[in-house]
Amino acid sequence: MSNLQSVFPDPLHTRISVYGLGYVGLPVAGVLASRGFEVVGVEVEPRIVDLINNGKIHIVEPDLEMVVQAAVAAGKLRATLEPEPADVFVIAVPTPFTGDKQPDVSYIENAVAAIAPHLKKGDLVVLESTSPVGTTERIRDWIHQRRNDLVMPEPDKEEADIHIAHCPERVLPGSVLRELVDNDRIIGGISPRCAEHAAELYQFFVRGEIHLTNGRTAEMAKLVENAFRDVNIAFANELSNICDELDVNVWELISLANKHPRVNILAPGPGVGGHCIAVDPWFIIAASPGKAKVIRAAREINDEKPQLVLEKIKMAARKLRTPVIACLGLSYKRDIDDLRESPALHIVERLAEEKVGELLVVEPNIKTLPESLAKSDSVRFVELREAMAAADIIVVLTDHRQFKRVDRDQLKPKMVIDTRGIWR
Ligand code: SAJ
């Protein structure tokens, strides 16, 4: 790799624009600012811009508010609604899929359109968003359409006016600040020089190793990482479905099988949530529908899981005249507030829609119920203690730490559906 000093000689005089201040962009902006760079975050939501400029944040992530507050107070980080000129542009916007499970890269295209007028010779554009294979090349083409005064990078060309690379985010929600620094990173450039250029920036805060490749491989690597996890969770979920039929305790089974030195089965749950693992494998399936067979089957197994949990709850409720059901957890996984694509939320919404009983919802990581539940007469947002005392049926949907501490004696007279195995 070329000398770090050559491209970013002085963070104090390098301005970085981070487009998208969400679960990935905000931590990246905060960490870059903490390394001395001048960081300008671009966000389309005025409420978020105001919050950040007051040193506050809009998401739950350990220690992040402290980092953002310090960066804002030091004058190193500010948020704006409109992009400004910078030396580096980091794109960290969502890449959802459309109704027919095709990747939607319109947020990236819009970000590129917004920054293109501000690009100048020597600038670096880094895509952090998880993206379908070929997106980094498309960014080059989108910029070229708007700025044909700039010489675009090519795979086999050393010289170009700007550099474009993909450095897929790999951080685990809940451990973002640690993983942002400690994880290895993959950087794929349009050309080797683009990748090196981006690596010089990431070296300022990444303690893990930085591995260079081309854009397509970096894109595919990220998708494959999440598809790998999805397939492994699907295996665990399939086992739990089979164990229900065979009257075997799946948690005991997995813990015993995992005593084998080369077996490491993951945990079953109510389904796979979040904005990554439940989405990214579809980008591979969309690109290679005939070949991606295991990946598709895993997606289908994990997507079917909330329905199976719902059936179980309904079956328990049918045994009672006026069932009171405690639903523990709404977020898609433990100890965070993130409700996106949450199977727990989906299950509770369906219970409310179908009026299965009185629902006592407990979610320690949010302050108010999401609108979809707040409007329902049969749903009340309560503290854990109240739910445990009043419910006939206890359903564990998310394995938050507060729930693990529950006194087991309290469970004895109740029907318990523990989808996470916290009271196994
Ligand atoms: N889950 C299970 N059983 C398990 C593990 C997870 O049911 O044994 C469920 C969780 O409850 C959750 C879902 O799977 O609903 C996904 O959770 P997760 O913790 O596996 O992953 P995410 O979505 O929070 O973050 C993933 C990470 N990818 C991998 O671990 C390969 C993270 O490193 C990525 O940066 C992130 O996706 C992303 O942004 O792509």
mmCIF file with all atom_site columns, C-alpha atoms in Angstrom, residues 167-173 175-187 202-203 205-211 222 225:
data_model
loop_
_atom_site.group_PDB
_atom_site.id
_atom_site.type_symbol
_atom_site.label_atom_id
_atom_site.label_alt_id
_atom_site.label_comp_id
_atom_site.label_asym_id
_atom_site.label_entity_id
_atom_site.label_seq_id
_atom_site.pdbx_PDB_ins_code
_atom_site.Cartn_x
_atom_site.Cartn_y
_atom_site.Cartn_z
_atom_site.occupancy
_atom_site.B_iso_or_equiv
_atom_site.pdbx_formal_charge
_atom_site.auth_seq_id
_atom_site.auth_comp_id
_atom_site.auth_asym_id
_atom_site.auth_atom_id
_atom_site.pdbx_PDB_model_num
ATOM 1  C CA . CYS A 1 167 ? -15.829 -0.466  1.659  1.00 0.00 ? 167 CYS A CA 1
ATOM 2  C CA . PRO A 1 168 ? -18.852 -2.431  2.840  1.00 0.00 ? 168 PRO A CA 1
ATOM 3  C CA . GLU A 1 169 ? -19.910 -1.788  6.401  1.00 0.00 ? 169 GLU A CA 1
ATOM 4  C CA . ARG A 1 170 ? -19.673 -4.890  8.606  1.00 0.00 ? 170 ARG A CA 1
ATOM 5  C CA . VAL A 1 171 ? -20.644 -3.599  12.029 1.00 0.00 ? 171 VAL A CA 1
ATOM 6  C CA . LEU A 1 172 ? -23.005 -5.450  14.330 1.00 0.00 ? 172 LEU A CA 1
ATOM 7  C CA . PRO A 1 173 ? -25.774 -3.239  15.737 1.00 0.00 ? 173 PRO A CA 1
ATOM 8  C CA . SER A 1 175 ? -21.395 -3.289  19.120 1.00 0.00 ? 175 SER A CA 1
ATOM 9  C CA . VAL A 1 176 ? -20.935 -0.743  16.358 1.00 0.00 ? 176 VAL A CA 1
ATOM 10 C CA . LEU A 1 177 ? -18.188 1.443   17.814 1.00 0.00 ? 177 LEU A CA 1
ATOM 11 C CA . ARG A 1 178 ? -16.006 -1.507  18.767 1.00 0.00 ? 178 ARG A CA 1
ATOM 12 C CA . GLU A 1 179 ? -16.543 -3.347  15.472 1.00 0.00 ? 179 GLU A CA 1
ATOM 13 C CA . LEU A 1 180 ? -15.979 -0.203  13.406 1.00 0.00 ? 180 LEU A CA 1
ATOM 14 C CA . VAL A 1 181 ? -12.459 -0.054  14.770 1.00 0.00 ? 181 VAL A CA 1
ATOM 15 C CA . ASP A 1 182 ? -11.596 -3.703  15.388 1.00 0.00 ? 182 ASP A CA 1
ATOM 16 C CA . ASN A 1 183 ? -13.103 -5.516  12.379 1.00 0.00 ? 183 ASN A CA 1
ATOM 17 C CA . ASP A 1 184 ? -11.067 -6.286  9.280  1.00 0.00 ? 184 ASP A CA 1
ATOM 18 C CA . ARG A 1 185 ? -12.272 -4.313  6.285  1.00 0.00 ? 185 ARG A CA 1
ATOM 19 C CA . ILE A 1 186 ? -12.552 -5.230  2.612  1.00 0.00 ? 186 ILE A CA 1
ATOM 20 C CA . ILE A 1 187 ? -12.002 -2.410  0.167  1.00 0.00 ? 187 ILE A CA 1
ATOM 21 C CA . TYR A 1 202 ? -9.596  3.855   6.698  1.00 0.00 ? 202 TYR A CA 1
ATOM 22 C CA . GLN A 1 203 ? -6.149  3.292   8.235  1.00 0.00 ? 203 GLN A CA 1
ATOM 23 C CA . PHE A 1 205 ? -9.367  4.462   12.468 1.00 0.00 ? 205 PHE A CA 1
ATOM 24 C CA . VAL A 1 206 ? -9.385  0.751   11.600 1.00 0.00 ? 206 VAL A CA 1
ATOM 25 C CA . ARG A 1 207 ? -7.282  -1.477  13.861 1.00 0.00 ? 207 ARG A CA 1
ATOM 26 C CA . GLY A 1 208 ? -8.244  -4.654  11.982 1.00 0.00 ? 208 GLY A CA 1
ATOM 27 C CA . GLU A 1 209 ? -6.556  -5.604  8.711  1.00 0.00 ? 209 GLU A CA 1
ATOM 28 C CA . ILE A 1 210 ? -7.572  -3.917  5.470  1.00 0.00 ? 210 ILE A CA 1
ATOM 29 C CA . HIS A 1 211 ? -7.861  -6.215  2.462  1.00 0.00 ? 211 HIS A CA 1
ATOM 30 C CA . LYS A 1 222 ? -20.522 -8.435  1.987  1.00 0.00 ? 222 LYS A CA 1
ATOM 31 C CA . GLU A 1 225 ? -21.239 -12.811 4.777  1.00 0.00 ? 225 GLU A CA 1
#
